[in-house]
Amino acid sequence: MSKPVAVKYNTSYPSIEDLRNKARKKIPKFAFEYLDGGCNEDVNLHKNTAEIRDVELAPYYLSKHKGSNLQTELFGHVYDAPFGIAPVGLQGLIWPNSPQILAKAAKEHNIPFILSTVTTADIETISQITEGKAWYQLYHPAENDVRDDILKRLEAAQYPVLVLLSDVPSFGFRPRDIRNGLAMPPRMTLKNILQIMTRPEWALKTLVHGTPNFATLKPYMPKGLNMKQLGLFMNRTFAGRLNADKIAPIRDKWKGKIVVKGIATEADTEMCIKLGVDGIIVSNHGGRQLDAGQSAIKSMNPIIDNYKGKIKIMMDSGLRSGPDVARVMASGADFTFMGRSFMYSVAALGNEGGDHVIAMLKTQLQQVMDQVCCEQIADLPKHLIK
Ligand SMILES: Cc1cc2nc3c(=O)[nH]c(=O)nc-3n(C[C@H](O)[C@H](O)[C@H](O)COP(=O)(O)O)c2cc1C
């Protein structure tokens, strides 16, 4: 029998669904719905997980097995597991200090943490916590000086990988957030105040850590904006579509790796290869943008068939367990990411949440590897039942 990964998790919450249920009870409804929801009728959200779970693996029980190794090499770094933490905006609204909590856990478990442009911790703080290991996700700014200044800060903070987001040409139509009047900072309607009053720990922690704000963007924001002006500023600064004309100059300037996130077609994969991009994350933003789109795993399959080895192919959207990571890696991905799974855990368990969820996912993945008799993550595709 192989040696289990030396990790401990909280046995009261052995699944992402347990963490999601606990999170629902711990944070105000508007914050939970912001995290949990998809867009429009949530069709894409549900298809993402369901279609990952159509993937089946063959266990070769009678084969020799020296032990399972979760380590996975990507962009010259050997990570301790083939999954990382996807960028999530407004994390401090979901749980105070959550980007710091997750960045610290990612560093300790040696997995990648991707910092969002629009989250509540800044470039420099996260670089320090992760000792220069975090990746950065850029919402492409409308103004080139803002872009260049962010790139300068990233280089100074030694970020190895820059992730360019492609799937938000306009914001997803999200009925819950529209109903809740979700804004930054949260709009203090009577409804929202009542929701906060029923979640005292969240309220107290938010008070201690201060109102969440767009930490990385502070230097570019005029001071003293009211809520409406802040909304206009964000729309003006980050509106617009990523395209070849925006990627090419970044490729010229940025010496590190470039990943484009939100790819769903072979045509866009081909364009990324032509532009000298190092990797793509096949993703539909966790079902938050195009409800009529395909599930991420369905989008990924033809991309793997035609472009594997020509560019690193990663995937997120819908993974909620170690077996899900195994299914996606067996389907040919070079790496996987998850968004909500990590945030549910921090919302449920606070400081302990980052360590718990990573330890649990590692343990679950190790169990699958032992079960199918697979020693290396790179060998998982041999277990795929076609
Ligand atoms: C609440 C929330 C906020 C998000 N904010 C961002 C963001 O700022 N930048 C980004 O690239 N992706 C963002 N995403 C998408 C995630 O990076 C990732 O693609 C998605 O969560 C993966 O799906 P999963 O939640 O099913 O794992 C967000 C997702 C959620 C749930």
Short mmCIF file of C-alpha atoms and ligand atoms in Angstrom, two decimals:
data_model
loop_
_atom_site.label_atom_id
_atom_site.label_comp_id
_atom_site.label_asym_id
_atom_site.label_seq_id
_atom_site.Cartn_x
_atom_site.Cartn_y
_atom_site.Cartn_z
CA MET A 1 0.00 0.00 0.00
CA SER A 2 1.33 3.47 -0.79
CA LYS A 3 2.27 5.94 1.88
CA PRO A 4 -0.61 8.41 2.36
CA VAL A 5 0.13 12.08 1.71
CA ALA A 6 1.12 13.49 5.12
CA VAL A 7 -1.80 15.87 5.46
CA LYS A 8 -4.53 16.35 8.05
CA TYR A 9 -7.99 17.69 7.39
CA ASN A 10 -10.99 18.43 9.58
CA THR A 11 -13.04 15.23 9.56
CA SER A 12 -16.27 17.13 10.26
CA TYR A 13 -16.15 18.50 6.68
CA PRO A 14 -14.97 15.70 4.38
CA SER A 15 -16.57 17.11 1.19
CA ILE A 16 -16.94 20.42 -0.64
CA GLU A 17 -20.71 20.11 -0.20
CA ASP A 18 -20.22 20.02 3.62
CA LEU A 19 -18.16 23.21 3.35
CA ARG A 20 -20.70 24.85 1.06
CA ASN A 21 -23.52 24.09 3.53
CA LYS A 22 -21.49 25.47 6.42
CA ALA A 23 -20.51 28.58 4.41
CA ARG A 24 -24.17 29.30 3.69
CA LYS A 25 -24.78 29.50 7.45
CA LYS A 26 -21.69 31.62 8.19
CA ILE A 27 -21.89 34.52 5.71
CA PRO A 28 -24.62 36.99 4.69
CA LYS A 29 -26.95 35.82 1.93
CA PHE A 30 -25.74 38.42 -0.61
CA ALA A 31 -22.12 37.23 -0.13
CA PHE A 32 -23.04 33.54 -0.38
CA GLU A 33 -25.13 34.09 -3.49
CA TYR A 34 -22.32 36.09 -5.11
CA LEU A 35 -19.97 33.14 -4.56
CA ASP A 36 -22.35 30.31 -5.30
CA GLY A 37 -24.31 31.50 -8.32
CA GLY A 38 -23.78 31.04 -12.03
CA CYS A 39 -25.59 33.23 -14.54
CA ASN A 40 -29.06 33.38 -16.09
CA GLU A 41 -30.65 29.97 -15.41
CA ASP A 42 -27.43 28.30 -14.06
CA VAL A 43 -27.45 25.71 -16.86
CA ASN A 44 -23.74 26.00 -17.59
CA LEU A 45 -22.93 25.93 -13.86
CA HIS A 46 -24.60 22.55 -13.40
CA LYS A 47 -23.35 21.05 -16.66
CA ASN A 48 -19.75 21.79 -15.65
CA THR A 49 -19.73 19.38 -12.72
CA ALA A 50 -22.17 16.85 -14.20
CA GLU A 51 -20.13 16.37 -17.38
CA ILE A 52 -16.83 16.05 -15.50
CA ARG A 53 -18.54 13.24 -13.61
CA ASP A 54 -19.39 11.40 -16.83
CA VAL A 55 -15.66 10.65 -17.08
CA GLU A 56 -14.85 7.13 -15.87
CA LEU A 57 -11.55 5.58 -14.83
CA ALA A 58 -10.39 1.97 -14.98
CA PRO A 59 -8.73 0.47 -11.88
CA TYR A 60 -5.97 -2.07 -12.60
CA TYR A 61 -6.06 -3.81 -9.23
CA LEU A 62 -3.62 -6.57 -10.08
CA SER A 63 -0.81 -4.29 -11.32
CA LYS A 64 2.28 -3.57 -9.25
CA HIS A 65 2.09 -0.31 -7.31
CA LYS A 66 5.02 1.28 -5.51
CA GLY A 67 3.04 4.28 -4.31
CA SER A 68 1.21 7.31 -5.69
CA ASN A 69 2.97 10.58 -6.31
CA LEU A 70 0.83 13.70 -6.73
CA GLN A 71 3.72 15.95 -7.74
CA THR A 72 3.21 17.69 -11.07
CA GLU A 73 5.65 19.80 -13.04
CA LEU A 74 4.38 22.97 -14.68
CA PHE A 75 6.38 25.88 -16.13
CA GLY A 76 9.59 24.59 -14.53
CA HIS A 77 8.17 24.26 -11.02
CA VAL A 78 7.26 20.97 -9.36
CA TYR A 79 3.97 21.46 -7.49
CA ASP A 80 2.79 19.06 -4.76
CA ALA A 81 -0.56 18.45 -6.48
CA PRO A 82 -2.04 19.02 -9.95
CA PHE A 83 -4.50 21.67 -8.77
CA GLY A 84 -4.33 25.35 -7.87
CA ILE A 85 -6.45 28.21 -6.61
CA ALA A 86 -8.26 30.14 -9.37
CA PRO A 87 -8.56 33.93 -9.20
CA VAL A 88 -11.67 35.20 -7.41
CA GLY A 89 -12.69 38.85 -7.22
CA LEU A 90 -13.97 40.59 -4.06
CA GLN A 91 -12.74 37.75 -1.84
CA GLY A 92 -12.76 39.91 1.29
CA LEU A 93 -16.48 40.34 0.89
CA ILE A 94 -16.96 36.58 1.12
CA TRP A 95 -14.66 36.23 4.13
CA PRO A 96 -12.35 38.90 5.58
CA ASN A 97 -8.69 38.34 4.71
CA SER A 98 -9.54 35.29 2.58
CA PRO A 99 -6.95 35.96 -0.17
CA GLN A 100 -4.23 36.10 2.48
CA ILE A 101 -5.53 32.89 4.12
CA LEU A 102 -5.57 31.03 0.80
CA ALA A 103 -2.22 32.40 -0.40
CA LYS A 104 -0.58 31.22 2.83
CA ALA A 105 -2.12 27.74 2.55
CA ALA A 106 -1.11 27.52 -1.13
CA LYS A 107 2.48 28.39 -0.23
CA GLU A 108 2.56 25.80 2.57
CA HIS A 109 1.08 23.08 0.35
CA ASN A 110 3.20 24.09 -2.67
CA ILE A 111 0.31 24.70 -5.08
CA PRO A 112 -0.27 27.84 -7.18
CA PHE A 113 -2.48 30.70 -6.00
CA ILE A 114 -3.74 33.14 -8.66
CA LEU A 115 -4.40 36.69 -7.47
CA SER A 116 -7.30 38.49 -9.19
CA THR A 117 -6.96 42.12 -10.33
CA VAL A 118 -10.24 42.90 -8.59
CA THR A 119 -9.76 41.20 -5.26
CA THR A 120 -9.10 42.66 -1.85
CA ALA A 121 -5.38 41.97 -1.39
CA ASP A 122 -2.62 43.67 -3.36
CA ILE A 123 0.18 42.39 -5.56
CA GLU A 124 2.93 43.10 -3.04
CA THR A 125 1.24 41.53 0.01
CA ILE A 126 0.48 38.29 -1.81
CA SER A 127 3.98 38.06 -3.27
CA GLN A 128 5.39 38.37 0.21
CA ILE A 129 3.10 35.68 1.64
CA THR A 130 3.86 33.24 -1.19
CA GLU A 131 7.55 34.18 -1.44
CA GLY A 132 7.15 35.16 -5.08
CA LYS A 133 5.27 32.00 -6.10
CA ALA A 134 1.79 33.43 -6.76
CA TRP A 135 0.45 33.98 -10.27
CA TYR A 136 -1.44 37.13 -11.26
CA GLN A 137 -4.66 37.43 -13.27
CA LEU A 138 -5.00 40.64 -15.24
CA TYR A 139 -8.26 42.21 -16.29
CA HIS A 140 -6.85 44.13 -19.22
CA PRO A 141 -6.96 47.85 -18.34
CA ALA A 142 -8.30 50.33 -20.89
CA GLU A 143 -5.28 52.57 -20.36
CA ASN A 144 -1.81 51.40 -21.30
CA ASP A 145 -0.11 53.29 -18.44
CA VAL A 146 -2.19 51.38 -15.90
CA ARG A 147 -1.27 48.13 -17.70
CA ASP A 148 2.42 49.03 -17.73
CA ASP A 149 2.46 50.05 -14.10
CA ILE A 150 0.81 46.79 -13.06
CA LEU A 151 3.35 44.82 -15.14
CA LYS A 152 6.19 46.76 -13.49
CA ARG A 153 4.84 45.96 -10.03
CA LEU A 154 4.43 42.27 -10.96
CA GLU A 155 7.99 42.07 -12.21
CA ALA A 156 9.34 43.76 -9.08
CA ALA A 157 7.33 41.31 -6.95
CA GLN A 158 8.68 38.38 -9.05
CA TYR A 159 5.41 36.90 -10.25
CA PRO A 160 6.38 34.00 -12.54
CA VAL A 161 3.09 33.72 -14.46
CA LEU A 162 0.71 36.34 -15.85
CA VAL A 163 -2.84 35.18 -16.56
CA LEU A 164 -4.83 37.24 -19.08
CA LEU A 165 -8.59 36.90 -18.73
CA SER A 166 -10.52 36.50 -21.97
CA ASP A 167 -14.06 35.58 -20.99
CA VAL A 168 -15.41 38.84 -19.56
CA PRO A 169 -16.06 41.03 -22.63
CA SER A 170 -19.09 42.12 -20.60
CA PHE A 171 -20.24 41.09 -17.13
CA GLY A 172 -22.33 37.95 -16.83
CA PHE A 173 -26.06 38.39 -16.26
CA ARG A 174 -26.39 37.20 -12.65
CA PRO A 175 -29.93 37.48 -11.31
CA ARG A 176 -29.00 36.99 -7.63
CA ASP A 177 -26.42 39.79 -7.65
CA ILE A 178 -28.85 42.05 -9.50
CA ARG A 179 -31.55 41.34 -6.90
CA ASN A 180 -29.08 41.85 -4.03
CA GLY A 181 -27.78 45.13 -5.48
CA LEU A 182 -24.27 43.75 -5.14
CA ALA A 183 -21.73 46.54 -5.17
CA MET A 184 -18.34 47.28 -3.68
CA PRO A 185 -18.47 48.02 -0.78
CA PRO A 186 -21.80 46.21 -0.27
CA ARG A 187 -24.78 48.52 -0.56
CA MET A 188 -26.33 49.01 2.85
CA THR A 189 -29.96 48.36 2.03
CA LEU A 190 -32.20 47.33 4.91
CA LYS A 191 -32.25 43.82 3.42
CA ASN A 192 -28.45 43.57 3.40
CA ILE A 193 -28.16 45.00 6.93
CA LEU A 194 -30.61 42.39 8.20
CA GLN A 195 -28.58 39.65 6.47
CA ILE A 196 -25.38 40.93 8.10
CA MET A 197 -27.00 41.06 11.54
CA THR A 198 -27.72 37.33 11.36
CA ARG A 199 -24.03 36.59 10.66
CA PRO A 200 -22.22 38.14 13.68
CA GLU A 201 -18.83 36.47 13.18
CA TRP A 202 -18.62 37.70 9.58
CA ALA A 203 -19.72 41.18 10.71
CA LEU A 204 -17.17 41.35 13.53
CA LYS A 205 -14.30 40.10 11.40
CA THR A 206 -15.24 42.56 8.64
CA LEU A 207 -15.19 45.35 11.21
CA VAL A 208 -11.74 44.28 12.47
CA HIS A 209 -10.23 43.96 8.97
CA GLY A 210 -11.92 47.08 7.59
CA THR A 211 -14.24 47.51 4.62
CA PRO A 212 -12.96 45.39 1.73
CA ASN A 213 -11.55 47.38 -1.19
CA PHE A 214 -9.81 46.84 -4.54
CA ALA A 215 -6.35 46.78 -2.94
CA THR A 216 -4.17 46.44 -6.06
CA LEU A 217 -6.02 49.24 -7.85
CA LYS A 218 -5.83 51.88 -5.13
CA PRO A 219 -2.97 53.84 -6.77
CA TYR A 220 -5.02 54.29 -9.95
CA MET A 221 -8.29 55.32 -8.29
CA PRO A 222 -9.19 58.93 -7.63
CA LYS A 223 -9.70 59.41 -3.88
CA GLY A 224 -13.09 59.81 -2.23
CA LEU A 225 -15.25 58.18 -4.92
CA ASN A 226 -18.81 57.49 -3.97
CA MET A 227 -20.35 54.17 -4.93
CA LYS A 228 -21.72 55.31 -8.27
CA GLN A 229 -18.39 56.93 -9.23
CA LEU A 230 -16.53 53.78 -8.19
CA GLY A 231 -18.75 51.72 -10.49
CA LEU A 232 -18.11 54.12 -13.37
CA PHE A 233 -14.37 54.06 -12.67
CA MET A 234 -14.27 50.25 -12.74
CA ASN A 235 -16.30 50.10 -15.95
CA ARG A 236 -14.14 52.72 -17.64
CA THR A 237 -10.84 51.20 -16.47
CA PHE A 238 -11.53 47.55 -17.20
CA ALA A 239 -14.19 47.48 -19.88
CA GLY A 240 -13.40 45.82 -23.13
CA ARG A 241 -12.48 42.68 -24.88
CA LEU A 242 -9.14 40.90 -24.86
CA ASN A 243 -7.82 40.35 -28.37
CA ALA A 244 -4.62 39.73 -30.33
CA ASP A 245 -3.79 43.46 -30.38
CA LYS A 246 -3.81 43.52 -26.60
CA ILE A 247 -1.94 40.24 -26.09
CA ALA A 248 0.92 40.93 -28.55
CA PRO A 249 2.42 43.97 -26.74
CA ILE A 250 2.20 42.16 -23.41
CA ARG A 251 4.05 39.20 -24.93
CA ASP A 252 6.79 41.64 -25.99
CA LYS A 253 7.09 43.23 -22.55
CA TRP A 254 6.54 40.32 -20.14
CA LYS A 255 9.50 38.01 -19.63
CA GLY A 256 7.64 35.42 -17.56
CA LYS A 257 5.03 32.91 -18.69
CA ILE A 258 1.72 34.05 -20.15
CA VAL A 259 -1.50 32.09 -19.76
CA VAL A 260 -4.84 33.04 -21.33
CA LYS A 261 -7.82 32.07 -19.17
CA GLY A 262 -11.35 31.55 -20.44
CA ILE A 263 -10.55 29.65 -23.64
CA ALA A 264 -13.36 27.44 -24.96
CA THR A 265 -12.56 26.81 -28.64
CA GLU A 266 -9.87 25.41 -30.89
CA ALA A 267 -9.80 28.70 -32.86
CA ASP A 268 -8.85 30.69 -29.75
CA THR A 269 -6.29 28.03 -28.75
CA GLU A 270 -4.69 28.33 -32.17
CA MET A 271 -4.57 32.13 -31.85
CA CYS A 272 -2.85 31.81 -28.43
CA ILE A 273 -0.21 29.47 -29.91
CA LYS A 274 0.43 31.94 -32.76
CA LEU A 275 0.85 34.79 -30.27
CA GLY A 276 3.48 32.90 -28.28
CA VAL A 277 1.27 32.31 -25.24
CA ASP A 278 2.64 29.56 -22.94
CA GLY A 279 -0.60 28.11 -21.63
CA ILE A 280 -4.39 28.31 -21.65
CA ILE A 281 -6.96 27.68 -18.97
CA VAL A 282 -10.00 26.13 -20.61
CA SER A 283 -12.71 27.70 -18.49
CA ASN A 284 -16.16 29.23 -18.64
CA HIS A 285 -15.63 31.26 -15.45
CA GLY A 286 -17.42 28.62 -13.41
CA GLY A 287 -20.60 29.04 -15.45
CA ARG A 288 -20.86 32.75 -14.66
CA GLN A 289 -20.66 34.22 -18.15
CA LEU A 290 -22.33 32.28 -21.00
CA ASP A 291 -25.19 30.12 -19.82
CA ALA A 292 -25.68 28.77 -23.36
CA GLY A 293 -22.05 27.62 -23.53
CA GLN A 294 -20.59 24.11 -23.33
CA SER A 295 -19.26 22.61 -20.12
CA ALA A 296 -15.53 23.20 -19.68
CA ILE A 297 -14.66 19.49 -20.01
CA LYS A 298 -16.60 19.26 -23.28
CA SER A 299 -14.74 22.33 -24.61
CA MET A 300 -11.42 20.87 -23.49
CA ASN A 301 -11.66 17.46 -25.20
CA PRO A 302 -11.11 18.56 -28.84
CA ILE A 303 -8.46 21.06 -27.69
CA ILE A 304 -6.56 18.19 -26.04
CA ASP A 305 -6.96 16.02 -29.17
CA ASN A 306 -5.48 18.67 -31.45
CA TYR A 307 -3.13 20.83 -29.37
CA LYS A 308 -1.74 18.70 -26.52
CA GLY A 309 2.02 19.29 -26.26
CA LYS A 310 1.90 22.52 -28.31
CA ILE A 311 0.77 24.67 -25.39
CA LYS A 312 0.05 23.88 -21.73
CA ILE A 313 -3.65 23.06 -21.39
CA MET A 314 -5.18 23.64 -17.97
CA MET A 315 -8.84 23.56 -16.99
CA ASP A 316 -11.19 24.95 -14.36
CA SER A 317 -14.98 25.18 -13.89
CA GLY A 318 -16.97 22.53 -12.05
CA LEU A 319 -14.32 20.57 -10.11
CA ARG A 320 -15.40 19.85 -6.53
CA SER A 321 -13.32 16.88 -5.36
CA GLY A 322 -10.16 14.81 -5.69
CA PRO A 323 -11.92 12.39 -8.07
CA ASP A 324 -12.91 15.39 -10.23
CA VAL A 325 -9.24 16.44 -10.43
CA ALA A 326 -8.36 12.86 -11.42
CA ARG A 327 -11.10 12.80 -14.09
CA VAL A 328 -9.88 16.06 -15.66
CA MET A 329 -6.20 15.06 -15.52
CA ALA A 330 -7.08 11.65 -16.99
CA SER A 331 -8.82 13.52 -19.82
CA GLY A 332 -5.45 15.02 -20.71
CA ALA A 333 -5.18 18.34 -18.84
CA ASP A 334 -1.73 19.48 -17.75
CA PHE A 335 -3.13 21.07 -14.58
CA THR A 336 -6.45 22.04 -12.97
CA PHE A 337 -7.82 24.95 -10.96
CA MET A 338 -10.82 25.49 -8.70
CA GLY A 339 -12.54 28.69 -7.59
CA ARG A 340 -15.57 28.11 -5.38
CA SER A 341 -14.24 24.98 -3.62
CA PHE A 342 -11.52 26.98 -1.85
CA MET A 343 -13.76 29.93 -1.04
CA TYR A 344 -16.50 27.73 0.47
CA SER A 345 -13.87 26.32 2.82
CA VAL A 346 -12.57 29.69 3.99
CA ALA A 347 -16.11 31.03 4.39
CA ALA A 348 -16.95 27.91 6.45
CA LEU A 349 -13.81 27.57 8.55
CA GLY A 350 -12.00 30.93 8.45
CA ASN A 351 -8.22 30.73 8.99
CA GLU A 352 -8.31 26.93 9.05
CA GLY A 353 -10.21 26.75 5.74
CA GLY A 354 -7.30 27.01 3.31
CA ASP A 355 -5.24 24.27 4.87
CA HIS A 356 -8.27 22.04 5.37
CA VAL A 357 -9.54 22.08 1.80
CA ILE A 358 -6.13 21.54 0.21
CA ALA A 359 -5.33 18.69 2.60
CA MET A 360 -8.70 17.09 1.93
CA LEU A 361 -8.39 17.36 -1.86
CA LYS A 362 -4.87 15.91 -1.76
CA THR A 363 -6.10 13.00 0.38
CA GLN A 364 -9.05 12.32 -1.95
CA LEU A 365 -6.82 12.44 -5.03
CA GLN A 366 -4.26 10.13 -3.44
CA GLN A 367 -7.08 7.66 -2.71
CA VAL A 368 -8.10 7.64 -6.40
CA MET A 369 -4.49 7.11 -7.50
CA ASP A 370 -4.11 4.17 -5.09
CA GLN A 371 -7.42 2.75 -6.20
CA VAL A 372 -6.74 2.80 -9.95
CA CYS A 373 -3.11 1.80 -9.40
CA CYS A 374 -1.46 4.89 -10.86
CA GLU A 375 1.96 5.98 -9.59
CA GLN A 376 2.34 9.31 -11.41
CA ILE A 377 -0.22 11.99 -12.24
CA ALA A 378 1.07 12.01 -15.84
CA ASP A 379 -0.06 8.36 -16.16
CA LEU A 380 -3.72 9.07 -15.31
CA PRO A 381 -4.76 9.20 -19.02
CA LYS A 382 -3.92 5.47 -19.23
CA HIS A 383 -6.90 4.91 -16.93
CA LEU A 384 -9.41 6.87 -18.98
CA ILE A 385 -12.28 4.71 -20.26
CA LYS A 386 -13.02 6.08 -23.71
C1 LIG B 1 -17.19 34.62 -6.86
C2 LIG B 1 -16.30 34.44 -8.05
C3 LIG B 1 -15.51 35.49 -8.49
C4 LIG B 1 -14.64 35.31 -9.58
N1 LIG B 1 -13.80 36.35 -9.95
C5 LIG B 1 -12.89 36.14 -10.92
C6 LIG B 1 -11.93 37.14 -11.22
O1 LIG B 1 -11.86 38.20 -10.61
N2 LIG B 1 -11.05 36.86 -12.22
C7 LIG B 1 -11.07 35.68 -12.91
O2 LIG B 1 -10.22 35.46 -13.79
N3 LIG B 1 -11.96 34.72 -12.63
C8 LIG B 1 -12.86 34.92 -11.65
N4 LIG B 1 -13.73 33.92 -11.33
C9 LIG B 1 -13.68 32.62 -12.05
C10 LIG B 1 -12.70 31.67 -11.38
O3 LIG B 1 -11.38 32.09 -11.57
C11 LIG B 1 -12.81 30.26 -11.97
O4 LIG B 1 -12.73 30.33 -13.37
C12 LIG B 1 -14.12 29.56 -11.57
O5 LIG B 1 -14.46 29.83 -10.24
C13 LIG B 1 -13.95 28.08 -11.78
O6 LIG B 1 -15.12 27.40 -11.51
P1 LIG B 1 -15.45 26.68 -10.11
O7 LIG B 1 -15.85 27.77 -9.17
O8 LIG B 1 -16.57 25.78 -10.49
O9 LIG B 1 -14.21 25.96 -9.65
C14 LIG B 1 -14.60 34.07 -10.25
C15 LIG B 1 -15.40 33.01 -9.79
C16 LIG B 1 -16.23 33.18 -8.71
C17 LIG B 1 -17.05 32.01 -8.23
#
